CSV table of C-alpha atoms and ligand atoms in Angstrom, one decimal:
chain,number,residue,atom,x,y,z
Z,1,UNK,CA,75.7,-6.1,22.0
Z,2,UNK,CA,75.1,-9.2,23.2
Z,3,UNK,CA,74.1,-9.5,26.9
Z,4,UNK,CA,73.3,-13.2,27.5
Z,5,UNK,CA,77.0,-14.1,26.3
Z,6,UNK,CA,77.3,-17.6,27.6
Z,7,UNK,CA,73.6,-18.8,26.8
Z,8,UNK,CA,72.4,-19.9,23.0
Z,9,UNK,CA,69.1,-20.8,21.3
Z,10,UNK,CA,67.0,-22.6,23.6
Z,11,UNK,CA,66.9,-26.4,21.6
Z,12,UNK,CA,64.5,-29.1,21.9
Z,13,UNK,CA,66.4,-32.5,23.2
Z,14,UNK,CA,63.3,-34.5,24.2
Z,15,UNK,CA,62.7,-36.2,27.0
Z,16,UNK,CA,65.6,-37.7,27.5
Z,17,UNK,CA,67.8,-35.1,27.6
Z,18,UNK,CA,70.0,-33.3,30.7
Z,19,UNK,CA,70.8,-30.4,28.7
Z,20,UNK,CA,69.2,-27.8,31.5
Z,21,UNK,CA,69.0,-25.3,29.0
Z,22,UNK,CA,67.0,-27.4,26.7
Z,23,UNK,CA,62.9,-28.2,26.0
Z,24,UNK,CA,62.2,-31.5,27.0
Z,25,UNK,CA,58.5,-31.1,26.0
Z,26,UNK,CA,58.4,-28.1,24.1
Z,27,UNK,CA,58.4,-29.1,20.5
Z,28,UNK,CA,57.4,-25.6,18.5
Z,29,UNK,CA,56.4,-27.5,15.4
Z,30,UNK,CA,55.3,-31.1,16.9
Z,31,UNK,CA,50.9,-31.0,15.8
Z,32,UNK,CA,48.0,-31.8,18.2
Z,33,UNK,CA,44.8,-32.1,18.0
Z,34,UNK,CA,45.7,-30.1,14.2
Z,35,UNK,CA,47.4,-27.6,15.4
Z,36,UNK,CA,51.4,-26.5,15.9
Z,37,UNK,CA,52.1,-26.3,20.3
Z,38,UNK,CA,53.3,-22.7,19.4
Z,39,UNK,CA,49.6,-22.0,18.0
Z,40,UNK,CA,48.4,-23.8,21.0
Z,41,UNK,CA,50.7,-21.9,23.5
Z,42,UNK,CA,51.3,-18.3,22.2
Z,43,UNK,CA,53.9,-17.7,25.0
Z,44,UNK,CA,54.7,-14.1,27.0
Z,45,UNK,CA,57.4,-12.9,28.4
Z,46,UNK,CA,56.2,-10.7,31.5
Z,47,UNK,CA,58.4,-7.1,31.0
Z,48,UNK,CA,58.2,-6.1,34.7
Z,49,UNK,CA,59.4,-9.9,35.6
Z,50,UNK,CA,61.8,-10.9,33.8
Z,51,UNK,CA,63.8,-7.7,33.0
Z,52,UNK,CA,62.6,-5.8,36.4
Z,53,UNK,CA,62.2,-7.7,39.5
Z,54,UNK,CA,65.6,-8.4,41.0
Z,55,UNK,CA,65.1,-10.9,44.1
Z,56,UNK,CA,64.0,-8.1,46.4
Z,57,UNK,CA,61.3,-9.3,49.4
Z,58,UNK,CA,60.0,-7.3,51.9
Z,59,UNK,CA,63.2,-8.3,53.7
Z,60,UNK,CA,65.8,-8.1,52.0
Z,61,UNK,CA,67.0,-5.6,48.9
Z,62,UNK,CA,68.2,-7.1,44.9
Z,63,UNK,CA,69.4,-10.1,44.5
Z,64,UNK,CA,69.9,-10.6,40.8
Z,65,UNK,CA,71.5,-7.9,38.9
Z,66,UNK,CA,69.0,-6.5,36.0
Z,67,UNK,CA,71.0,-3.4,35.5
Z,68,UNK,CA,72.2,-4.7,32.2
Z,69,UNK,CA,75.0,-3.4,32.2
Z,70,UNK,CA,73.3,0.5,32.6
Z,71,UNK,CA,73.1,2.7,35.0
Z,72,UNK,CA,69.5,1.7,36.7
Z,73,UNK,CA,66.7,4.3,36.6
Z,74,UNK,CA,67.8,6.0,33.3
Z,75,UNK,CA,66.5,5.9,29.4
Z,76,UNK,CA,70.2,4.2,28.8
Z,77,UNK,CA,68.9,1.5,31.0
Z,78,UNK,CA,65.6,2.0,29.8
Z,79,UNK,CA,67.6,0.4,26.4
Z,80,UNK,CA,69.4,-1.9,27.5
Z,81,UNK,CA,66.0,-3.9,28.6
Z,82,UNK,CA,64.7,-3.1,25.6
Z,83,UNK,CA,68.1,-5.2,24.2
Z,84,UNK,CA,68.0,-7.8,26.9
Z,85,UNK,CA,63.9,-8.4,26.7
Z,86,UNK,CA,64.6,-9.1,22.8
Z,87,UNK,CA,67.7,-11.1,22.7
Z,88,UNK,CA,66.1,-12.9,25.7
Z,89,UNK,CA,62.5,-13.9,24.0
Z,90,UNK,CA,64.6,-14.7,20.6
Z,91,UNK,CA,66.6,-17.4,22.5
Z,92,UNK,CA,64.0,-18.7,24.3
Z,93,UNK,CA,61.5,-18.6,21.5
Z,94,UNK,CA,58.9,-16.5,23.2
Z,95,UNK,CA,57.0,-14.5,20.7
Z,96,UNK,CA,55.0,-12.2,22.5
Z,97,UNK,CA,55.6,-9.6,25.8
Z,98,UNK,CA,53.0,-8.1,27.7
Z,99,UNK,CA,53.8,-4.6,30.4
Z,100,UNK,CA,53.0,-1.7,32.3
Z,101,UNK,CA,53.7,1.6,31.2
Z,102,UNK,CA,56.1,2.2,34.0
Z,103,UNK,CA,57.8,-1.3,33.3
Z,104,UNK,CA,59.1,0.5,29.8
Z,105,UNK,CA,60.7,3.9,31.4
Z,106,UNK,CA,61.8,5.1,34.5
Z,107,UNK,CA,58.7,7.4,35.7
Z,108,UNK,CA,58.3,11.3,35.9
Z,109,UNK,CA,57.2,13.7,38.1
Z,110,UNK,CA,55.3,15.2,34.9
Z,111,UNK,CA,53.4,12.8,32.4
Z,112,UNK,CA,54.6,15.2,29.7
Z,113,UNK,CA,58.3,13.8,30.5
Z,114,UNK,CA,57.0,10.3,31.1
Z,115,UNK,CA,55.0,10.1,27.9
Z,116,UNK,CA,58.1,11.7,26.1
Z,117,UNK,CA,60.3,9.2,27.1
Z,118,UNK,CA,57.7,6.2,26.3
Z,119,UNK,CA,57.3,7.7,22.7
Z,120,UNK,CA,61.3,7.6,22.6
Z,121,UNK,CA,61.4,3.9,23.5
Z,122,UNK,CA,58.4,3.0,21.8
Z,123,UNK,CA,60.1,3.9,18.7
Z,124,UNK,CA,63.1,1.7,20.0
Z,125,UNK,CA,60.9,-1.0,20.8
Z,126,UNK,CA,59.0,-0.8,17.8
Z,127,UNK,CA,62.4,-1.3,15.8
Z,128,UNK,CA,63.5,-4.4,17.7
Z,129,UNK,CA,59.9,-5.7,16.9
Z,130,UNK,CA,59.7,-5.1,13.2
Z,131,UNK,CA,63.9,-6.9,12.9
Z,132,UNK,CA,62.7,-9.8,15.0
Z,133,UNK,CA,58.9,-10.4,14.8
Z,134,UNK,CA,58.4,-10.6,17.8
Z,135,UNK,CA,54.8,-9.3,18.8
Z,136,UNK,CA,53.2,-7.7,21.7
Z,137,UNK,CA,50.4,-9.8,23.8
Z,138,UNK,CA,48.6,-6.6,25.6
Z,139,UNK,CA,49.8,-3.8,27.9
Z,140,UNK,CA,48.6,-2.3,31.1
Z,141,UNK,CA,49.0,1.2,32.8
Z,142,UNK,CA,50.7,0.8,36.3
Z,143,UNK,CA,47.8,2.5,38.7
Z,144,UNK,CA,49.2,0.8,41.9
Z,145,UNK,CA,52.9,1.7,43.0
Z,146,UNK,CA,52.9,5.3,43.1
Z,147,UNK,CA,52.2,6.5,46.4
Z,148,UNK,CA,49.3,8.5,44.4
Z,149,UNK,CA,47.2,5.2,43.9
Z,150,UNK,CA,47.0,4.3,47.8
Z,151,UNK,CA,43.7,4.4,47.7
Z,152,UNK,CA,43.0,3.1,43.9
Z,153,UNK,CA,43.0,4.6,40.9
Z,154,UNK,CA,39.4,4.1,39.6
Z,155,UNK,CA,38.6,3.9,43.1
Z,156,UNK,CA,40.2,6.7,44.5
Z,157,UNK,CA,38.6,9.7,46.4
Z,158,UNK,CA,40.5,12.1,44.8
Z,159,UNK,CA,39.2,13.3,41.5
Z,160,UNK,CA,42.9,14.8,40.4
Z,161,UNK,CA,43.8,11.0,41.2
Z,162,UNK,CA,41.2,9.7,38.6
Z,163,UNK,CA,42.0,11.9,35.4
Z,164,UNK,CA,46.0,10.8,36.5
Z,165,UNK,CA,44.7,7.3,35.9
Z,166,UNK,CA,42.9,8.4,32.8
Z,167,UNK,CA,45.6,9.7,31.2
Z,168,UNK,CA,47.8,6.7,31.7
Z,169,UNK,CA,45.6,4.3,30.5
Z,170,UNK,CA,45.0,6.6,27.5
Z,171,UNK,CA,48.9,6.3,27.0
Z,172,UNK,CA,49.6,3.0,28.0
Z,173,UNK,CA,46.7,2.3,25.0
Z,174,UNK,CA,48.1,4.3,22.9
Z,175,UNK,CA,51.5,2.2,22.8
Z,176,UNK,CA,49.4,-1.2,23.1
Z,177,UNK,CA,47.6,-0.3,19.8
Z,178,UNK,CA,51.1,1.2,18.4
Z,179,UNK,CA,52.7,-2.3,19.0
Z,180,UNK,CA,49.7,-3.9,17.8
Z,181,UNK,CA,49.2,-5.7,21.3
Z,182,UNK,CA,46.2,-8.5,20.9
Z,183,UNK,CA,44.5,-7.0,24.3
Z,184,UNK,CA,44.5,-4.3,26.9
Z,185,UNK,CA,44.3,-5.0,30.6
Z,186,UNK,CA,43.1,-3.6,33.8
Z,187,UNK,CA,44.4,-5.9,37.1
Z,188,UNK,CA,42.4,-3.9,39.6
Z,189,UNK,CA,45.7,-4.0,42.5
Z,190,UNK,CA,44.3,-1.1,44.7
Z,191,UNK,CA,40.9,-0.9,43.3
Z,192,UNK,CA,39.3,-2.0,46.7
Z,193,UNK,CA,39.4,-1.1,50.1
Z,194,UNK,CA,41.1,-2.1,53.6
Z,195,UNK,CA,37.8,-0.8,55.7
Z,196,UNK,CA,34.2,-0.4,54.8
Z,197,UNK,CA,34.1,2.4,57.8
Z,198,UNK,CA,35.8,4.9,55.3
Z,199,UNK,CA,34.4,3.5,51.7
Z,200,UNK,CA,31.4,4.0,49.5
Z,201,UNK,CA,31.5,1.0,47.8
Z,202,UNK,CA,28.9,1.6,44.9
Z,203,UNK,CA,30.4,5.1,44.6
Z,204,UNK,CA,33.7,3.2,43.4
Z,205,UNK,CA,32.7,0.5,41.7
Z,206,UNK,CA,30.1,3.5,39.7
Z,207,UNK,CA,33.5,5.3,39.2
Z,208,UNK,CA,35.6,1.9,38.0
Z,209,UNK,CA,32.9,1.3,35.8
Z,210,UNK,CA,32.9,4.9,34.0
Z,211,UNK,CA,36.9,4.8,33.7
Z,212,UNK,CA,36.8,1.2,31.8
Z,213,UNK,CA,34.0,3.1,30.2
Z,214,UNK,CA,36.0,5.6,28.9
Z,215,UNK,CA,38.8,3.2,28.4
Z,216,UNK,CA,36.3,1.4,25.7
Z,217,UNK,CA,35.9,4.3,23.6
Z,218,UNK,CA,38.6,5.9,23.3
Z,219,UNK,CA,40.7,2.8,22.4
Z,220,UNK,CA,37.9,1.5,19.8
Z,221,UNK,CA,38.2,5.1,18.5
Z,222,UNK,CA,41.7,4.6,17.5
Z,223,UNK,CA,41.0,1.3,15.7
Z,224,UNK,CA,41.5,-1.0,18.9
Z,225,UNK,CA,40.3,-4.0,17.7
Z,226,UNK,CA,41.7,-6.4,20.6
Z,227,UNK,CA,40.1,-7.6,23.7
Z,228,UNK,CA,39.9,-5.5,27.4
Z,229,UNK,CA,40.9,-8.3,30.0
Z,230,UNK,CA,39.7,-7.8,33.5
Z,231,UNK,CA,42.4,-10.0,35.6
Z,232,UNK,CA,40.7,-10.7,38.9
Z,233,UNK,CA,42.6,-11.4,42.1
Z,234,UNK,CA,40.7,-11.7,45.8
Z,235,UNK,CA,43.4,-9.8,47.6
Z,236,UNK,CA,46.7,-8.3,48.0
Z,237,UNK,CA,47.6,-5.7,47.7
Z,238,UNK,CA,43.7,-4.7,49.4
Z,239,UNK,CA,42.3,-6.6,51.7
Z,240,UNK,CA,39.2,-6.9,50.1
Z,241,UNK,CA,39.7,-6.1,45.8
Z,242,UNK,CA,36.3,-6.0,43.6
Z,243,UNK,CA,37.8,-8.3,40.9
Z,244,UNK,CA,37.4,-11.0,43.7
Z,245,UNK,CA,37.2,-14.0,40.7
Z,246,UNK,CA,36.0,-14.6,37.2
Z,247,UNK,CA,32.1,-15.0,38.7
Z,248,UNK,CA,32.4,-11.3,40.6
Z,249,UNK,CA,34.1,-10.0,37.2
Z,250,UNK,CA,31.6,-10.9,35.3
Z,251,UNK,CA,28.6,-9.8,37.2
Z,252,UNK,CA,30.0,-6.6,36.9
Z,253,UNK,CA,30.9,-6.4,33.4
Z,254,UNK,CA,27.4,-7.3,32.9
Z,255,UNK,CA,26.2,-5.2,35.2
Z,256,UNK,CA,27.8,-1.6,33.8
Z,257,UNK,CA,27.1,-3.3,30.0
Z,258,UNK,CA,30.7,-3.9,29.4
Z,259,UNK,CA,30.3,-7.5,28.6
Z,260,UNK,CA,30.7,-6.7,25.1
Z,261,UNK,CA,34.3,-5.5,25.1
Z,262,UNK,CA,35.7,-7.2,27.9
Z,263,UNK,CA,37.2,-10.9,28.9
Z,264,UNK,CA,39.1,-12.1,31.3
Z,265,UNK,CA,42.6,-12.5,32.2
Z,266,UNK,CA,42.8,-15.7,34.7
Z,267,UNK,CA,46.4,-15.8,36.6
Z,268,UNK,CA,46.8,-19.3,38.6
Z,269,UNK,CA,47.9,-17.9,41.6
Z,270,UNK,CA,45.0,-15.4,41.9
Z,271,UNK,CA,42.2,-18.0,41.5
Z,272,UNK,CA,43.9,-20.2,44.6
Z,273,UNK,CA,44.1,-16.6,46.8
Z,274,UNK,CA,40.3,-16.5,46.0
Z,275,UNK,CA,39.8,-20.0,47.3
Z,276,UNK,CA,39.4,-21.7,43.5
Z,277,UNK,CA,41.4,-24.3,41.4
Z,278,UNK,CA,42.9,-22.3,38.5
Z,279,UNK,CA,40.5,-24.7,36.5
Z,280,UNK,CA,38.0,-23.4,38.1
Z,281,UNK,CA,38.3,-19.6,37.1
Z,282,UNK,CA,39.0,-20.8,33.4
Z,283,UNK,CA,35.4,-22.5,33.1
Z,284,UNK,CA,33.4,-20.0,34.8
Z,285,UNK,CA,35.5,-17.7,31.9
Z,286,UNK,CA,34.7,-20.2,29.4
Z,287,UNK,CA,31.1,-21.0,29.8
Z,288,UNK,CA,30.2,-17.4,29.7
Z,289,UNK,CA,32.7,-17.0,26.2
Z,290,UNK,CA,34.5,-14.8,28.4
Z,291,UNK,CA,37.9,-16.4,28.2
Z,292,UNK,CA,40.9,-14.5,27.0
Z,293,UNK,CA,43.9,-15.0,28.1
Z,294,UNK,CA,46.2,-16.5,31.1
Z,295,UNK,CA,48.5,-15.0,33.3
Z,296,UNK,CA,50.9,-18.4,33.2
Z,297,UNK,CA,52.1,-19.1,36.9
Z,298,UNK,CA,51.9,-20.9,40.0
Z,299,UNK,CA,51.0,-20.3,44.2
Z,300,UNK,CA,51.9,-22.3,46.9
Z,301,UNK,CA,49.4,-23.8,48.9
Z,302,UNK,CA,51.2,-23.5,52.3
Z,303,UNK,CA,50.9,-19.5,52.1
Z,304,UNK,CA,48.7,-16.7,51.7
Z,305,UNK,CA,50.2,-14.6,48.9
Z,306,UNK,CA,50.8,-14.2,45.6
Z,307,UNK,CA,54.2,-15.7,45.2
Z,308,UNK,CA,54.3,-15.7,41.3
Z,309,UNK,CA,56.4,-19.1,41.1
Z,310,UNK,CA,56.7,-20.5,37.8
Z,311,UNK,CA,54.4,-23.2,36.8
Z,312,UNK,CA,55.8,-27.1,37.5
Z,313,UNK,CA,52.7,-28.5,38.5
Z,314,UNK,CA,51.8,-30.8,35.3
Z,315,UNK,CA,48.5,-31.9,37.3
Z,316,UNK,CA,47.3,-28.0,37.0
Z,317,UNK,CA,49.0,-27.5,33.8
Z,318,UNK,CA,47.0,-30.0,32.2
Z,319,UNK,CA,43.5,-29.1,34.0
Z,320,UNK,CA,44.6,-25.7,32.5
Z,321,UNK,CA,44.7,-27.0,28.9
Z,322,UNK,CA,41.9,-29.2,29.0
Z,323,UNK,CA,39.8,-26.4,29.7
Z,324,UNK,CA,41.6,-23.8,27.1
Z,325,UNK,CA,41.2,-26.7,24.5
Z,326,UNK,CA,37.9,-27.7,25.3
Z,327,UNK,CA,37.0,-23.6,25.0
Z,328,UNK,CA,38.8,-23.5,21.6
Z,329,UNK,CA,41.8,-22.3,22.5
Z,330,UNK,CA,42.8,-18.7,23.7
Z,331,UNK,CA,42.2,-15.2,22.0
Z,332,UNK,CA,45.2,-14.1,24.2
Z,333,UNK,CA,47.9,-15.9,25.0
Z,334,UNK,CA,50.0,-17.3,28.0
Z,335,UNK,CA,51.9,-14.5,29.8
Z,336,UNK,CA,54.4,-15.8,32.3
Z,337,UNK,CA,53.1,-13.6,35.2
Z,338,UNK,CA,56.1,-15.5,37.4
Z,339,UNK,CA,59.2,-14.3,38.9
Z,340,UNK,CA,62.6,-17.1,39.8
Z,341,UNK,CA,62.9,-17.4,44.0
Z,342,UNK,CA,65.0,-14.7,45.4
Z,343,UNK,CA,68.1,-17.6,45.6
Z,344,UNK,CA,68.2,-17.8,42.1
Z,345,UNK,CA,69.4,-14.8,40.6
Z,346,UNK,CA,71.7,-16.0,37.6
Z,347,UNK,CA,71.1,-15.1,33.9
Z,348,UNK,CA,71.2,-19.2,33.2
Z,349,UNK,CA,68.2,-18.8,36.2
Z,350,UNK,CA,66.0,-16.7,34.1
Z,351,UNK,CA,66.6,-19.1,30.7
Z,352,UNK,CA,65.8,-22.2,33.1
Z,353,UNK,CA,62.8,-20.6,34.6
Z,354,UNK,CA,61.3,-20.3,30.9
Z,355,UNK,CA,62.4,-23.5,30.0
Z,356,UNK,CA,60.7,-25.2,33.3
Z,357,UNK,CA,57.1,-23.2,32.3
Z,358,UNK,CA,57.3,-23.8,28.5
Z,359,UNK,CA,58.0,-27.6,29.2
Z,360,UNK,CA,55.3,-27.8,32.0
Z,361,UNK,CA,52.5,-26.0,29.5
Z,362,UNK,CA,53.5,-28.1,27.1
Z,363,UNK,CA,53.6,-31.5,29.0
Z,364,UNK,CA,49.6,-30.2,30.0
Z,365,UNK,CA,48.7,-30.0,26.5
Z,366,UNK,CA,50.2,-33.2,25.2
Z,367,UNK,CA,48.3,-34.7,28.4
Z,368,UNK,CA,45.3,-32.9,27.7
Z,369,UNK,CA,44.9,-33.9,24.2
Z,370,UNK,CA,45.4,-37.5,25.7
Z,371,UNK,CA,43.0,-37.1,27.9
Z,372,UNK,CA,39.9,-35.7,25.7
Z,373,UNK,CA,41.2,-38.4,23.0
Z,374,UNK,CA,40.6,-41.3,25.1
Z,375,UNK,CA,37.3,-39.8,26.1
Z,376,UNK,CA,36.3,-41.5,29.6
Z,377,UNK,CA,36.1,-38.3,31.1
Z,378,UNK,CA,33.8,-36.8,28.4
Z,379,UNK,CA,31.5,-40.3,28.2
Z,380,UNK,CA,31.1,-39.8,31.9
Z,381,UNK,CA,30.1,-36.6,32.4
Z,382,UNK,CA,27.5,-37.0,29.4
Z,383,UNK,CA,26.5,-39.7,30.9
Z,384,UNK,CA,26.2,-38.7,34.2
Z,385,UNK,CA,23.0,-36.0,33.2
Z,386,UNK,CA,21.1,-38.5,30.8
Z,387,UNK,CA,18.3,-38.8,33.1
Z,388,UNK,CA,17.1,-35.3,31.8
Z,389,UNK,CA,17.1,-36.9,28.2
Z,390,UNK,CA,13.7,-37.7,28.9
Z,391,UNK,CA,10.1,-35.1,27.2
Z,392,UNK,CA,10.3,-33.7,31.2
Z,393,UNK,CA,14.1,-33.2,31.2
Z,394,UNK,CA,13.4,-31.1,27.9
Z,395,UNK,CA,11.0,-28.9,29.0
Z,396,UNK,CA,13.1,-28.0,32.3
Z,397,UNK,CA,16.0,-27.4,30.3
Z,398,UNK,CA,14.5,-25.1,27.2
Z,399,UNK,CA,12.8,-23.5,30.6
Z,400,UNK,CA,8.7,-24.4,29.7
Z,401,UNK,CA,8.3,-26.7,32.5
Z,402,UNK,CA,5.6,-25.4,35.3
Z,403,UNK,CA,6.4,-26.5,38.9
Z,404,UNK,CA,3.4,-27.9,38.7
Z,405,UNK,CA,4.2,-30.3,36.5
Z,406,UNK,CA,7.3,-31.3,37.8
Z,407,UNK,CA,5.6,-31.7,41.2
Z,408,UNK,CA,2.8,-34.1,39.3
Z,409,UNK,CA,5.5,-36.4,38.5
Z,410,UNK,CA,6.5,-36.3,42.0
Z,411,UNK,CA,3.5,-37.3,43.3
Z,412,UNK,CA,3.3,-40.4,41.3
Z,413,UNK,CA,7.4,-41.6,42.3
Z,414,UNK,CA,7.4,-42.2,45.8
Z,415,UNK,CA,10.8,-41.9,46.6
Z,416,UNK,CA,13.0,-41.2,43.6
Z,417,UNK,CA,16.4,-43.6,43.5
Z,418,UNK,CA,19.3,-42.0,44.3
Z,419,UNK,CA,21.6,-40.0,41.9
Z,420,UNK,CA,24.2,-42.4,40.1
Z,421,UNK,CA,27.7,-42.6,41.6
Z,422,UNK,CA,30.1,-39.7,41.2
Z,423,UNK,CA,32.6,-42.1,40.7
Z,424,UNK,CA,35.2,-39.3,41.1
Z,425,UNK,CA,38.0,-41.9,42.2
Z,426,UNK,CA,37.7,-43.8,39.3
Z,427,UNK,CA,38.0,-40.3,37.1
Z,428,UNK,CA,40.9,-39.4,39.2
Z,429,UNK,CA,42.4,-43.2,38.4
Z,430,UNK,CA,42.0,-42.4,34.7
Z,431,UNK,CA,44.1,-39.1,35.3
Z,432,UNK,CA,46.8,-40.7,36.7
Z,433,UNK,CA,47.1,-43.5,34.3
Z,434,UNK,CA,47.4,-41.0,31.2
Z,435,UNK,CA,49.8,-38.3,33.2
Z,436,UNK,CA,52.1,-41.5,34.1
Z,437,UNK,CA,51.5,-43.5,30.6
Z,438,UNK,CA,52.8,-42.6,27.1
T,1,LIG,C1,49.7,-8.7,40.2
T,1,LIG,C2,49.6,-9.1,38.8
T,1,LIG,C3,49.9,-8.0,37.8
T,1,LIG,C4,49.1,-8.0,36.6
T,1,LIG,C5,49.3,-6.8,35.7
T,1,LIG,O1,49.3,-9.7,41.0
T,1,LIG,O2,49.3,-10.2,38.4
T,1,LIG,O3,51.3,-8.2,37.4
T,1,LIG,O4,49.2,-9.1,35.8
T,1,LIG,O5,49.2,-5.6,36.3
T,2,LIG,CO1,49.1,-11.1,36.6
């Protein structure tokens, strides 16, 4: 049965067109830099999103009717997501979703029942899959909104707590390997604390550590071959949440020798709550071969939460894919981690929300590519550290140069000249002159 009745297959019009429901950007098949924009931009639709989250704020109740034409809460509505997610990502031309456990099935008491009734729509799901290619990005277990988690789920104080975790990450990998999902993450929502005056910090992070741990083998066991993503994020629910930003992440990876298994999963909107430019988190990923995949949205500047918008900022968008393409691309994908504002609860909202986040991804590539084609940036920067091509420079960087030495040369400067010019206007100038050129 067809549940977006009005709506058709998303087309591309180019820029010129009007047609709200159509890609002015988003050309599937147009090449760059050698490759289609679909391989550059392996889009996901976000299950708890886009088929869950009805308008509701801390306010206010649903805005947006999701029911799908079932009863909420039940395995028939259970379904009739499964029916809307598909005919949704078909239309759209989104090829991959990404969820939590709890996102598939309304939750039981007993994870017998719940894992029952995941096995029942996994088969469903599976179905849809195999008839319409469409392919899972990774999945997640849900360790935050049960009233259990309060105090984290890795994290927690109670031990009964921790194997409940266990056993739904176990599942929730199950399913991810079952629908041959490309990674597996864990987005640390409780794991952290509101006051040090009742935590044991080390004592958690030992116990995150162990679970992940345990997470590792048991999925490489059953042939798991994709990535683990960390996806860090300062703050919010906790006040204070380990995973503070790619740099903390992977200190602690490193730390607890999980390096070798894990990556990260950089969401926008959480690198701005930790005080960063989502460019930022996507180098410090990148430069330690750590970067996976992207949680695809956008934050607001004038407030302090994760508000989840959908990406229309072409200036971060293409600071985004300057740093994906510069890193070779992703081994994840883009998952649009983004919800439409309360106000705009139609079905033609949540086609227009895609159609506003595909365009503005692709829109950052094309400009991108332009930009690491015409190469300024690039000359400058190389040029900007050529005083250390020099037999000195050398030695400092392949680390055999003695302070000493270094001091010798010193001696024998007087005052050394000062650093060339940043020139960080001029870069900025070149920015704007291929965002605002063809
Ligand atoms: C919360 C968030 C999560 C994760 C998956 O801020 O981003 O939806 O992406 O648990
Ligand atoms: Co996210």
């Amino acid at each position: 049965m067809e549940i977006f009745k009005n709506i058709g297959k998303i087309p591309y019009e180019g820029p010129a067109s009007r047609n709200p429901l159509a890609f002015k950007f988003y050309d599937r098949d147009r090449v760059i830099l050698g490759k289609k924009m679909s391989e550059h931009l392996p889009f996901a639709m976000a299950w708890w999103h886009n088929l869950g989250a009805a308008g509701t704020d801390m306010f206010g109740r649903d805005t947006a009717d999701k029911s799908f034409g079932a009863c909420r809460g039940t395995m028939e509505h259970a379904r009739a997501k499964v029916d809307a997610g598909f005919e949704f990502m078909q239309k759209v031309g989104v090829e991959y979703f990404c969820f939590h456990d709890v996102d598939l099935v309304p939750e039981a008491d007993d994870i017998k029942e719940t894992n029952r009734r995941l096995d029942e729509i996994a088969d469903y799901i599976v179905e849809k899959m195999n008839e319409t290619g469409v392919r899972c990005l990774w999945g997640t277990a849900n360790m935050f909104s049960n009233p259990r988690f309060m105090n984290g789920a890795g994290s927690t104080n109670s031990v009964d707590v921790y194997c409940f975790a266990a056993a739904q990450i176990k599942k929730a990998l199950d399913l991810t390997v079952r629908f041959g999902g490309r990674g597996y993450v864990f987005w640390g929502g409780r794991e952290g604390y509101e006051t040090l005056l009742n935590t044991d910090v080390k004592f958690e992070q030992e116990n995150i550590a162990a679970l992940m741990k345990m997470a590792v083998e048991y999925g490489r066991s059953m042939g798991f071959k994709g990535d683990f993503y960390i996806e860090p994020k300062p703050k919010e629910p906790m006040k204070h949440q380990y995973d503070f930003d790619a740099a903390t992440a992977i200190g602690f990876l490193r730390q607890y020798g999980l390096d070798k298994d894990f990556k990260m999963n950089i969401e926008a909107n959480h690198a701005m709550l930790a005080g960063h430019t989502f460019e930022h988190d996507l180098r410090i990923s990148a430069m330690n071969g750590m970067l996976g995949s992207i949680d695809a949205n956008q934050g607001d500047y004038l407030l302090g939460w994760d508000t989840d918008e959908f990406p229309f900022d072409v200036y971060s968008t293409t600071m985004c894919m300057y740093e994906v393409i510069k890193a070779g691309g992703l081994t994840g994908g883009f998952n649009f981690d983004a919800k439409c504002r309360r106000p705009s609860y139609t079905y033609e909202d949540m086609f227009q929300s895609y159609v506003l986040g595909m365009d503005s991804f692709a829109l950052g590539l094309i400009k991108a590519a332009k930009l690491i084609e015409d190469g300024r940036i690039d000359a400058f920067v190389k040029e900007r550290y050529s005083s250390f091509e020099c037999e000195l420079g050398r030695k400092i960087r392949s680390g055999s140069a003695t302070l000493t030495e270094l001091a010798e040369r010193a001696d024998k400067m007087g005052a050394p000249a000062l650093p060339g010019s940043g020139r960080q206007e001029y870069l900025e100038s070149v920015v704007n002159q291929i965002l605002f050129t063809e």
